Short mmCIF file of C-alpha atoms and ligand atoms in Angstrom, two decimals:
data_model
loop_
_atom_site.label_atom_id
_atom_site.label_comp_id
_atom_site.label_asym_id
_atom_site.label_seq_id
_atom_site.Cartn_x
_atom_site.Cartn_y
_atom_site.Cartn_z
CA MET D 1 -29.69 -33.45 -40.59
CA SER D 2 -27.60 -36.74 -42.27
CA PHE D 3 -24.03 -37.04 -43.75
CA THR D 4 -25.20 -36.68 -47.24
CA ALA D 5 -24.67 -33.46 -48.74
CA THR D 6 -27.09 -32.82 -51.70
CA THR D 7 -25.22 -29.90 -53.14
CA ASP D 8 -21.59 -28.72 -53.43
CA THR D 9 -19.70 -26.07 -51.60
CA PRO D 10 -18.75 -22.59 -52.37
CA GLY D 11 -15.12 -22.46 -52.87
CA GLY D 12 -14.94 -26.67 -52.29
CA ALA D 13 -14.37 -28.99 -54.88
CA GLY D 14 -16.57 -30.52 -57.31
CA VAL D 15 -18.19 -33.71 -56.17
CA GLY D 16 -15.71 -36.49 -56.81
CA THR D 17 -12.76 -34.16 -58.23
CA VAL D 18 -9.98 -32.47 -56.50
CA ALA D 19 -10.27 -29.20 -55.19
CA PRO D 20 -9.10 -26.46 -57.74
CA ALA D 21 -5.89 -24.67 -55.68
CA ALA D 22 -4.05 -27.50 -56.98
CA SER D 23 -2.09 -24.83 -59.19
CA PHE D 24 -1.66 -22.65 -56.59
CA GLY D 25 1.20 -22.93 -53.69
CA VAL D 26 1.83 -20.95 -50.26
CA LEU D 27 5.11 -22.15 -48.69
CA ARG D 28 6.64 -20.80 -45.18
CA LEU D 29 9.18 -22.76 -43.70
CA PRO D 30 12.02 -22.76 -40.93
CA ARG D 31 15.16 -21.43 -42.66
CA THR D 32 17.28 -24.52 -41.61
CA VAL D 33 15.52 -27.80 -41.00
CA LEU D 34 17.76 -30.79 -39.60
CA PHE D 35 16.31 -33.92 -39.50
CA GLY D 36 17.45 -37.43 -38.71
CA ALA D 37 18.80 -39.68 -35.77
CA GLY D 38 21.47 -37.68 -34.00
CA GLN D 39 20.89 -34.33 -35.31
CA ARG D 40 20.22 -32.79 -32.04
CA GLY D 41 23.96 -32.92 -31.88
CA ALA D 42 24.00 -29.56 -34.23
CA LEU D 43 22.22 -27.51 -31.90
CA GLY D 44 25.09 -25.77 -30.37
CA ARG D 45 26.60 -24.51 -33.93
CA VAL D 46 22.96 -23.76 -35.09
CA ALA D 47 22.49 -21.34 -31.71
CA ALA D 48 26.04 -20.18 -32.06
CA GLY D 49 24.91 -18.60 -35.26
CA TYR D 50 22.24 -16.50 -33.68
CA GLY D 51 24.37 -14.93 -30.68
CA ARG D 52 25.93 -15.88 -27.29
CA ASP D 53 23.20 -16.36 -25.05
CA ALA D 54 20.32 -18.79 -25.53
CA LEU D 55 17.02 -19.46 -23.56
CA VAL D 56 15.81 -22.92 -23.40
CA CYS D 57 12.22 -23.53 -22.62
CA THR D 58 11.44 -26.79 -21.15
CA ASP D 59 9.16 -28.90 -18.93
CA ALA D 60 10.31 -30.68 -15.71
CA ARG D 61 10.53 -33.86 -16.81
CA LEU D 62 13.17 -32.78 -19.67
CA GLY D 63 14.61 -30.24 -17.19
CA ALA D 64 15.85 -33.14 -15.01
CA SER D 65 16.72 -35.45 -17.97
CA PRO D 66 20.00 -36.95 -19.36
CA GLU D 67 19.17 -35.12 -22.74
CA LEU D 68 18.83 -31.66 -21.43
CA ALA D 69 22.39 -32.14 -19.71
CA GLU D 70 23.80 -33.47 -23.31
CA LEU D 71 22.29 -30.69 -25.36
CA THR D 72 23.45 -28.00 -22.74
CA ALA D 73 27.15 -29.45 -23.11
CA CYS D 74 26.69 -29.32 -26.73
CA LEU D 75 25.81 -25.72 -26.79
CA THR D 76 28.41 -24.63 -24.14
CA ALA D 77 30.99 -26.37 -26.46
CA ALA D 78 30.14 -24.28 -28.96
CA GLY D 79 30.44 -20.73 -27.03
CA VAL D 80 26.67 -20.44 -25.94
CA ARG D 81 25.46 -19.32 -22.56
CA VAL D 82 23.01 -21.14 -21.66
CA HIS D 83 19.43 -20.40 -19.50
CA VAL D 84 16.96 -22.70 -18.80
CA PHE D 85 13.10 -22.23 -18.15
CA ASP D 86 11.94 -25.67 -17.08
CA ARG D 87 8.37 -24.89 -15.85
CA THR D 88 6.26 -25.34 -19.12
CA GLU D 89 3.23 -27.08 -18.23
CA PRO D 90 1.29 -29.37 -20.69
CA GLU D 91 -1.19 -27.44 -22.73
CA LEU D 92 0.54 -24.18 -22.15
CA PRO D 93 -1.61 -22.14 -19.38
CA VAL D 94 -0.82 -18.42 -19.91
CA SER D 95 0.78 -17.92 -16.80
CA GLY D 96 3.36 -19.89 -17.41
CA ILE D 97 4.36 -17.91 -20.17
CA VAL D 98 4.11 -14.13 -18.11
CA ASP D 99 6.01 -15.62 -15.41
CA CYS D 100 8.75 -17.21 -17.41
CA VAL D 101 9.04 -13.65 -19.33
CA ALA D 102 9.14 -11.78 -15.91
CA GLY D 103 11.85 -13.86 -14.95
CA LEU D 104 14.08 -12.96 -17.51
CA ALA D 105 14.45 -8.97 -16.95
CA ARG D 106 18.15 -9.28 -16.55
CA THR D 107 18.78 -12.18 -19.08
CA PRO D 108 20.00 -11.52 -22.44
CA VAL D 109 18.58 -13.67 -24.94
CA ASP D 110 19.66 -13.99 -28.79
CA SER D 111 17.53 -17.11 -29.31
CA VAL D 112 14.76 -19.00 -27.81
CA ILE D 113 14.99 -22.79 -27.86
CA GLY D 114 11.76 -24.72 -27.68
CA LEU D 115 12.78 -28.20 -26.21
CA GLY D 116 9.83 -30.68 -25.67
CA GLY D 117 6.64 -31.04 -26.79
CA GLY D 118 4.00 -28.81 -28.84
CA SER D 119 3.58 -26.86 -25.31
CA CYS D 120 7.30 -26.33 -24.98
CA ILE D 121 7.79 -25.12 -28.40
CA ASP D 122 4.88 -22.80 -28.24
CA MET D 123 6.30 -21.55 -25.22
CA ALA D 124 9.39 -20.69 -26.99
CA LYS D 125 7.45 -18.80 -29.91
CA VAL D 126 5.38 -16.92 -27.41
CA VAL D 127 8.64 -15.59 -25.30
CA ALA D 128 10.25 -15.05 -28.42
CA LEU D 129 7.40 -12.74 -29.46
CA LEU D 130 7.03 -10.94 -25.90
CA LEU D 131 10.71 -10.39 -25.89
CA SER D 132 10.87 -9.04 -29.00
CA HIS D 133 7.59 -6.74 -28.84
CA GLY D 134 6.57 -6.51 -25.18
CA GLY D 135 3.06 -6.59 -23.94
CA ARG D 136 0.93 -9.74 -23.09
CA PRO D 137 0.07 -12.81 -25.19
CA SER D 138 -3.64 -11.73 -25.39
CA ASP D 139 -2.28 -8.55 -27.28
CA TYR D 140 -1.53 -10.90 -30.12
CA TYR D 141 -4.12 -13.50 -29.90
CA GLY D 142 -6.02 -14.38 -33.61
CA GLU D 143 -4.46 -13.75 -36.99
CA ASN D 144 -1.38 -11.33 -38.20
CA ALA D 145 -1.39 -9.61 -35.20
CA VAL D 146 2.52 -9.88 -34.42
CA PRO D 147 4.04 -6.50 -35.82
CA GLY D 148 7.24 -7.66 -36.94
CA PRO D 149 9.88 -10.38 -36.68
CA VAL D 150 10.75 -11.82 -33.40
CA LEU D 151 13.89 -13.36 -31.86
CA PRO D 152 15.38 -16.61 -33.45
CA VAL D 153 13.41 -19.83 -32.15
CA ILE D 154 14.85 -23.10 -32.40
CA ALA D 155 12.68 -25.71 -32.43
CA VAL D 156 13.43 -29.33 -30.95
CA PRO D 157 10.65 -31.38 -30.65
CA THR D 158 10.40 -34.44 -28.21
CA THR D 159 7.23 -35.90 -29.32
CA ALA D 160 5.96 -36.73 -33.00
CA GLY D 161 2.58 -34.87 -33.39
CA THR D 162 1.87 -31.03 -33.30
CA GLY D 163 4.30 -30.26 -35.89
CA SER D 164 4.81 -26.73 -34.24
CA GLU D 165 8.52 -27.04 -35.36
CA ALA D 166 7.00 -25.98 -38.80
CA THR D 167 3.82 -24.01 -38.04
CA PRO D 168 3.23 -20.09 -37.83
CA VAL D 169 0.90 -20.68 -34.78
CA ALA D 170 1.18 -21.02 -30.73
CA VAL D 171 -1.46 -22.43 -28.90
CA ILE D 172 -2.34 -21.31 -25.28
CA ALA D 173 -4.90 -22.28 -22.42
CA ASP D 174 -6.23 -18.40 -21.45
CA PRO D 175 -8.60 -19.26 -18.19
CA ASN D 176 -10.08 -15.86 -19.56
CA ARG D 177 -11.21 -17.77 -22.71
CA ALA D 178 -13.69 -20.67 -22.63
CA MET D 179 -11.65 -22.14 -25.35
CA LYS D 180 -7.91 -22.23 -26.17
CA VAL D 181 -6.86 -19.74 -28.50
CA GLY D 182 -4.10 -19.36 -31.11
CA ILE D 183 -1.76 -16.58 -31.74
CA SER D 184 -0.92 -17.18 -35.65
CA SER D 185 1.54 -15.12 -37.70
CA PRO D 186 4.08 -16.00 -40.37
CA HIS D 187 6.82 -14.38 -38.07
CA LEU D 188 6.16 -17.37 -35.10
CA VAL D 189 7.38 -19.99 -37.65
CA PRO D 190 10.89 -20.78 -36.28
CA GLN D 191 14.02 -20.12 -37.62
CA ALA D 192 15.63 -23.47 -37.40
CA ALA D 193 13.93 -26.98 -36.51
CA ILE D 194 16.24 -29.99 -35.43
CA CYS D 195 13.92 -33.13 -35.56
CA ASP D 196 15.82 -35.93 -34.02
CA PRO D 197 13.79 -39.05 -33.70
CA GLU D 198 15.92 -40.52 -31.20
CA LEU D 199 14.35 -37.91 -28.86
CA THR D 200 10.71 -39.44 -29.23
CA TYR D 201 11.97 -43.22 -28.38
CA SER D 202 10.97 -42.42 -24.76
CA CYS D 203 7.52 -41.49 -25.46
CA PRO D 204 5.10 -44.00 -23.64
CA ALA D 205 2.28 -45.58 -26.15
CA SER D 206 -0.44 -43.36 -24.98
CA LEU D 207 1.86 -40.29 -25.91
CA THR D 208 2.87 -41.64 -29.33
CA ALA D 209 -0.87 -42.35 -29.75
CA ALA D 210 -2.08 -38.58 -29.08
CA SER D 211 0.65 -36.97 -30.76
CA GLY D 212 0.68 -39.30 -33.77
CA ILE D 213 -3.19 -39.03 -34.28
CA ASP D 214 -2.80 -35.66 -33.82
CA ALA D 215 -0.65 -35.44 -36.93
CA VAL D 216 -2.63 -37.70 -38.63
CA VAL D 217 -5.82 -35.24 -38.10
CA HIS D 218 -3.47 -32.70 -39.40
CA LEU D 219 -3.03 -34.26 -42.37
CA VAL D 220 -5.91 -35.06 -43.49
CA GLU D 221 -7.70 -31.74 -42.40
CA SER D 222 -5.29 -29.85 -44.17
CA TYR D 223 -5.62 -31.89 -47.74
CA THR D 224 -9.25 -31.93 -47.19
CA ALA D 225 -9.50 -28.15 -46.53
CA VAL D 226 -11.46 -25.69 -48.70
CA GLY D 227 -10.11 -24.32 -51.68
CA ARG D 228 -10.25 -21.02 -51.74
CA THR D 229 -9.90 -18.41 -54.84
CA PRO D 230 -6.09 -18.03 -55.32
CA THR D 231 -5.83 -14.20 -55.69
CA ALA D 232 -3.03 -11.98 -55.33
CA GLU D 233 -3.90 -11.14 -51.88
CA LEU D 234 -4.57 -14.32 -50.34
CA GLY D 235 -1.46 -15.41 -49.08
CA ASN D 236 -0.83 -12.17 -47.14
CA GLU D 237 -4.29 -11.79 -46.12
CA ARG D 238 -4.59 -15.03 -44.35
CA VAL D 239 -2.19 -17.19 -42.55
CA PHE D 240 -3.97 -20.24 -43.16
CA VAL D 241 -5.15 -20.22 -46.91
CA GLY D 242 -6.85 -23.61 -47.54
CA LYS D 243 -5.80 -26.24 -49.96
CA SER D 244 -2.70 -25.35 -51.84
CA MET D 245 -0.33 -27.63 -53.98
CA PHE D 246 2.63 -27.80 -51.42
CA SER D 247 0.36 -28.32 -48.46
CA ASP D 248 -1.31 -31.24 -50.71
CA ALA D 249 2.23 -32.73 -51.73
CA ALA D 250 2.98 -32.64 -47.68
CA ALA D 251 0.04 -34.12 -46.47
CA LEU D 252 -0.10 -36.92 -48.75
CA GLU D 253 3.56 -38.19 -48.11
CA GLY D 254 2.98 -37.72 -44.50
CA LEU D 255 -0.13 -39.78 -44.56
CA SER D 256 1.82 -42.57 -46.63
CA LEU D 257 4.16 -42.23 -44.07
CA MET D 258 1.83 -42.99 -40.95
CA GLY D 259 -0.25 -45.54 -42.79
CA ARG D 260 3.25 -47.49 -42.69
CA SER D 261 4.55 -46.53 -39.25
CA LEU D 262 2.29 -44.90 -36.61
CA LEU D 263 1.02 -48.36 -35.08
CA THR D 264 4.26 -50.08 -35.14
CA ALA D 265 5.79 -46.87 -33.35
CA GLN D 266 3.08 -46.93 -30.42
CA ARG D 267 4.34 -50.86 -30.23
CA GLU D 268 7.65 -50.63 -30.69
CA PRO D 269 9.07 -47.53 -28.95
CA SER D 270 12.57 -48.36 -29.94
CA ASN D 271 11.81 -49.12 -33.62
CA ALA D 272 14.14 -46.46 -35.45
CA GLU D 273 12.23 -46.86 -38.76
CA ALA D 274 8.86 -46.37 -37.20
CA ARG D 275 10.04 -43.34 -35.42
CA HIS D 276 11.87 -41.93 -38.03
CA ASP D 277 8.59 -42.14 -40.21
CA VAL D 278 6.53 -40.63 -37.74
CA MET D 279 8.57 -37.77 -36.92
CA LEU D 280 8.63 -36.93 -40.20
CA ALA D 281 5.10 -37.30 -40.80
CA SER D 282 4.44 -35.04 -38.13
CA PHE D 283 6.75 -32.51 -39.47
CA LEU D 284 5.15 -32.54 -42.74
CA GLY D 285 1.84 -32.14 -41.13
CA GLY D 286 3.21 -28.92 -39.63
CA VAL D 287 4.51 -28.09 -42.99
CA ALA D 288 0.96 -28.73 -44.54
CA LEU D 289 -1.36 -27.12 -41.54
CA GLY D 290 0.96 -24.55 -41.50
CA THR D 291 -0.91 -23.11 -44.51
CA GLY D 292 -3.71 -25.18 -45.41
CA GLY D 293 -5.28 -25.25 -41.71
CA THR D 294 -7.50 -27.28 -39.96
CA SER D 295 -11.10 -27.78 -39.76
CA ALA D 296 -13.91 -29.48 -37.92
CA ALA D 297 -12.28 -31.77 -35.58
CA HIS D 298 -10.02 -28.59 -34.26
CA ALA D 299 -12.84 -26.52 -33.79
CA LEU D 300 -14.89 -29.20 -31.73
CA GLN D 301 -11.93 -30.32 -30.04
CA TYR D 302 -11.06 -26.67 -28.61
CA PRO D 303 -14.10 -26.73 -26.41
CA ILE D 304 -13.91 -30.64 -25.52
CA GLY D 305 -10.18 -29.97 -24.17
CA ALA D 306 -11.86 -26.98 -22.25
CA ALA D 307 -14.30 -29.06 -20.55
CA THR D 308 -12.38 -32.06 -20.03
CA HIS D 309 -8.60 -31.23 -19.48
CA THR D 310 -8.30 -34.19 -21.85
CA PRO D 311 -5.05 -34.42 -24.34
CA HIS D 312 -5.50 -32.36 -27.54
CA GLY D 313 -4.35 -35.29 -29.63
CA PHE D 314 -6.94 -37.94 -28.15
CA GLY D 315 -9.77 -35.02 -28.69
CA VAL D 316 -9.26 -34.53 -32.53
CA GLY D 317 -8.52 -38.61 -32.87
CA ALA D 318 -11.79 -39.40 -31.27
CA LEU D 319 -13.89 -37.08 -33.54
CA LEU D 320 -11.91 -37.88 -37.02
CA PRO D 321 -13.94 -40.79 -38.18
CA TYR D 322 -17.45 -38.58 -37.75
CA ALA D 323 -15.46 -35.51 -39.63
CA THR D 324 -14.65 -37.40 -42.41
CA ARG D 325 -17.68 -38.91 -42.82
CA TYR D 326 -19.41 -35.29 -43.01
CA ASN D 327 -17.19 -34.01 -45.18
CA LEU D 328 -16.89 -37.47 -47.54
CA PRO D 329 -19.55 -36.10 -50.09
CA VAL D 330 -17.83 -33.06 -50.97
CA ARG D 331 -14.14 -34.67 -51.34
CA VAL D 332 -14.53 -37.93 -52.75
CA GLY D 333 -11.43 -37.07 -55.14
CA GLU D 334 -9.21 -36.22 -51.88
CA PHE D 335 -10.33 -39.24 -50.10
CA ALA D 336 -9.68 -41.25 -52.80
CA ALA D 337 -6.05 -40.12 -53.08
CA ILE D 338 -5.58 -40.77 -49.55
CA ALA D 339 -6.78 -44.42 -49.87
CA ASP D 340 -3.63 -44.41 -52.32
CA ALA D 341 -1.30 -42.77 -50.15
CA LEU D 342 -2.10 -45.55 -47.48
CA GLY D 343 -2.24 -48.08 -49.69
CA VAL D 344 -5.93 -49.10 -49.57
CA ALA D 345 -7.14 -47.91 -53.13
CA SER D 346 -8.35 -50.83 -55.24
CA GLY D 347 -8.97 -48.55 -58.21
CA ALA D 348 -12.49 -49.77 -58.52
CA ASP D 349 -14.12 -46.41 -58.49
CA PRO D 350 -13.40 -42.92 -56.38
CA TRP D 351 -16.04 -43.79 -54.16
CA THR D 352 -15.26 -46.84 -53.19
CA ASP D 353 -11.49 -45.87 -52.58
CA ALA D 354 -12.69 -42.89 -50.34
CA VAL D 355 -14.54 -45.01 -48.17
CA ALA D 356 -11.79 -47.16 -48.05
CA ALA D 357 -9.52 -44.39 -46.89
CA ILE D 358 -12.00 -43.26 -44.15
CA GLU D 359 -12.21 -46.94 -42.93
CA ALA D 360 -8.00 -47.03 -43.05
CA LEU D 361 -8.02 -43.79 -41.09
CA ASP D 362 -10.73 -45.39 -38.58
CA ALA D 363 -8.40 -48.57 -38.25
CA LEU D 364 -5.54 -46.05 -37.00
CA VAL D 365 -7.91 -44.55 -34.59
CA ASP D 366 -9.29 -47.80 -32.94
CA GLY D 367 -5.66 -49.62 -33.40
CA LEU D 368 -4.09 -46.57 -31.35
CA ALA D 369 -7.10 -47.28 -28.80
CA VAL D 370 -7.92 -43.68 -28.92
CA PRO D 371 -10.62 -42.82 -26.20
CA THR D 372 -14.03 -42.03 -27.62
CA ILE D 373 -15.57 -38.48 -26.68
CA ALA D 374 -17.72 -40.27 -23.90
CA GLU D 375 -14.39 -41.86 -22.18
CA LEU D 376 -13.04 -38.36 -22.53
CA GLY D 377 -15.58 -37.39 -20.40
CA VAL D 378 -18.35 -35.60 -22.44
CA ARG D 379 -21.69 -36.18 -21.49
CA GLU D 380 -24.58 -36.32 -23.96
CA ALA D 381 -25.96 -33.12 -22.19
CA ASP D 382 -22.92 -31.36 -23.15
CA LEU D 383 -23.26 -32.00 -26.86
CA PRO D 384 -25.52 -28.34 -27.92
CA MET D 385 -23.03 -26.14 -25.81
CA ILE D 386 -19.91 -28.12 -27.63
CA ALA D 387 -21.42 -27.49 -31.01
CA GLU D 388 -22.17 -23.72 -30.07
CA GLN D 389 -18.63 -23.43 -28.81
CA GLY D 390 -16.96 -24.83 -31.84
CA LEU D 391 -19.03 -22.71 -33.69
CA LEU D 392 -17.00 -19.79 -32.45
CA ALA D 393 -13.67 -21.08 -33.84
CA LYS D 394 -14.78 -19.21 -36.95
CA ARG D 395 -11.22 -19.68 -38.70
CA LEU D 396 -11.39 -23.69 -38.30
CA VAL D 397 -15.31 -23.44 -39.26
CA GLU D 398 -14.61 -21.61 -42.30
CA ASN D 399 -11.94 -23.76 -43.20
CA ASN D 400 -14.20 -27.04 -43.78
CA PRO D 401 -14.68 -27.72 -47.13
CA ARG D 402 -18.38 -28.39 -46.41
CA PRO D 403 -20.29 -25.82 -44.34
CA LEU D 404 -20.54 -26.12 -40.78
CA ASP D 405 -23.53 -24.66 -38.65
CA HIS D 406 -24.69 -25.40 -35.26
CA ALA D 407 -27.04 -28.49 -36.54
CA ALA D 408 -23.98 -29.77 -38.47
CA LEU D 409 -21.52 -29.58 -35.55
CA LEU D 410 -24.32 -31.43 -33.53
CA THR D 411 -24.60 -33.85 -36.00
CA ILE D 412 -20.92 -34.65 -36.01
CA MET D 413 -20.88 -34.61 -31.97
CA THR D 414 -24.06 -37.03 -31.71
CA HIS D 415 -22.84 -39.44 -34.20
CA ALA D 416 -19.22 -39.44 -32.45
CA PHE D 417 -21.03 -39.69 -28.81
CA ARG D 418 -22.72 -42.63 -30.12
CA GLY D 419 -20.25 -44.36 -31.95
CA ASP D 420 -22.28 -44.11 -34.97
CA ARG D 421 -20.20 -44.78 -38.09
CA THR D 422 -22.92 -45.22 -41.08
CA LEU D 423 -21.26 -43.93 -44.10
CA PRO D 424 -22.99 -41.31 -46.23
CA GLU D 425 -24.87 -42.62 -49.33
CA PRO D 426 -23.28 -41.45 -52.43
CA GLY D 427 -24.81 -39.27 -54.70
CA PRO D 428 -26.09 -39.82 -58.47
CA HIS D 429 -22.95 -38.92 -59.77
CA GLN D 430 -20.45 -40.25 -57.03
CA LYS D 431 -20.19 -43.85 -58.08
N1 NAD B 501 1.77 -24.68 -32.52
C1 NAD B 501 0.99 -25.66 -33.32
O1 NAD B 501 1.14 -25.79 -34.35
C2 NAD B 501 0.39 -26.76 -32.41
C3 NAD B 501 -0.29 -27.80 -33.19
C4 NAD B 501 -1.25 -28.85 -32.59
C5 NAD B 501 -1.16 -28.90 -31.33
N2 NAD B 501 -0.20 -27.97 -30.27
C6 NAD B 501 -0.35 -27.73 -29.16
O2 NAD B 501 0.73 -28.49 -28.43
C7 NAD B 501 0.53 -29.14 -27.32
C8 NAD B 501 0.42 -30.48 -27.04
O3 NAD B 501 1.72 -31.05 -27.37
P1 NAD B 501 2.34 -32.29 -27.17
O4 NAD B 501 1.14 -33.06 -27.93
O5 NAD B 501 3.42 -32.73 -27.93
O6 NAD B 501 2.41 -32.60 -25.94
P2 NAD B 501 3.06 -31.73 -24.74
O7 NAD B 501 3.97 -30.70 -25.02
O8 NAD B 501 1.90 -31.02 -23.80
O9 NAD B 501 3.30 -32.89 -23.53
C9 NAD B 501 2.62 -33.68 -22.88
C10 NAD B 501 3.65 -34.56 -22.02
O10 NAD B 501 4.38 -35.40 -22.65
C11 NAD B 501 5.68 -34.99 -21.97
N3 NAD B 501 6.74 -35.72 -22.77
C12 NAD B 501 7.14 -34.80 -23.62
N4 NAD B 501 7.90 -35.54 -24.76
C13 NAD B 501 8.17 -36.55 -24.20
C14 NAD B 501 9.34 -37.72 -24.34
N5 NAD B 501 10.09 -37.85 -25.21
N6 NAD B 501 9.22 -38.65 -23.77
C15 NAD B 501 8.13 -38.83 -22.51
N7 NAD B 501 7.42 -38.23 -22.25
C16 NAD B 501 7.57 -36.53 -23.02
C17 NAD B 501 5.87 -34.08 -21.40
O11 NAD B 501 6.81 -33.91 -20.39
C18 NAD B 501 4.37 -33.54 -21.04
O12 NAD B 501 3.88 -34.10 -19.61
C19 NAD B 501 -1.04 -28.40 -26.91
O13 NAD B 501 -0.98 -27.18 -26.20
C20 NAD B 501 -1.31 -28.12 -28.26
O14 NAD B 501 -2.57 -27.31 -28.34
C21 NAD B 501 0.27 -26.70 -31.32
#
């Protein structure tokens, strides 16, 4: 199989056009979003609005940091009693969630604050869920299995990438599952997001790269997602509906910010403007993926992450150049619009601009020094197994604009393994 598509996809855009869902919208957001340098100082008053007792889910690094001491003082000054769980582990193993909830038997909790990267925010979401509805995390795996509202979650991100502060999903590592698993429900969208770019200044270059490229993939995959027929049931039946006008708007704005600032944020960690742009783009990535959903690169990262225990962002980033090439033939209009957002469009014709977008995204991946899948530890012999496992991520596979089967996923993996960035040929009407 080559990267060239000969037919359009069901539910996808016409070749060279923008997908039809552009007049349909679904939006699910935190009730309060405070964004900007210094906004972490509002945490006390926000938490006080939900009650007297706040549980902070964070990790060992932040548990011993001046940032946590500062935020605890801010909460206490607002009359909030603070309980801290500081043993959240990266990639969120399920055992840590169970331990946290078990330790809270006699602790009153009115709100759960997720302070840290995506792992800590997802921890806060699942802990709030279990404190509200009982049971085990596995009772809620998949889409729409959460029976009702959960304790208020206040997300305070310290990385700029996952966008979890705005999304309806928590991603968990469960040793009983071959791949990471999600709990997806509109009830998991945090009640409040406090996004303070100053909290990301301490991110080292490799974390800025891994989390930043994760956000770029969220933005690209939600903007190029499948477009579904906008029935009145769609927004209730599915958490992730595919393309819609709100996710499209968020995605293009986010890509424009990333094009301008991601490489600068990695090279100049204290550059206030770049950190602001990247955190805003990451939030917009969460808004976009929270309804638009992700697709091929995420489906393939799940088995790669499980096999290699490497950061999620590096996995999706390593796959981006190959997933975009596979999807290009059915998303020419979208990639041309991305070229505009990234400031690389020439206006010559949609195909030329679409290719310019894909090459500009390649340049971001390369500029950030995202490792290849071979460098992440994938072996050639693993490729068929990864394609097979990726196919099991049905929600992500169905969200891809061009149909994916085992052969297609294996093609993407093989090109990624060889570093083969050959572009597909344009179809007869694509020039
Ligand atoms: N819920 C969602 O919508 C969503 C979306 C994408 C990814 N995820 C999940 O999020 C997790 C990844 O999150 P992540 O990329 O933010 O990393 P992370 O939360 O796993 O943290 C990685 C490491 O970075 C450190 N760290 C965090 N902030 C720091 C800072 N400011 N300075 C220095 N070190 C810092 C942490 O202590 C940790 O050691 C994965 O489990 C992934 O599956 C969730």
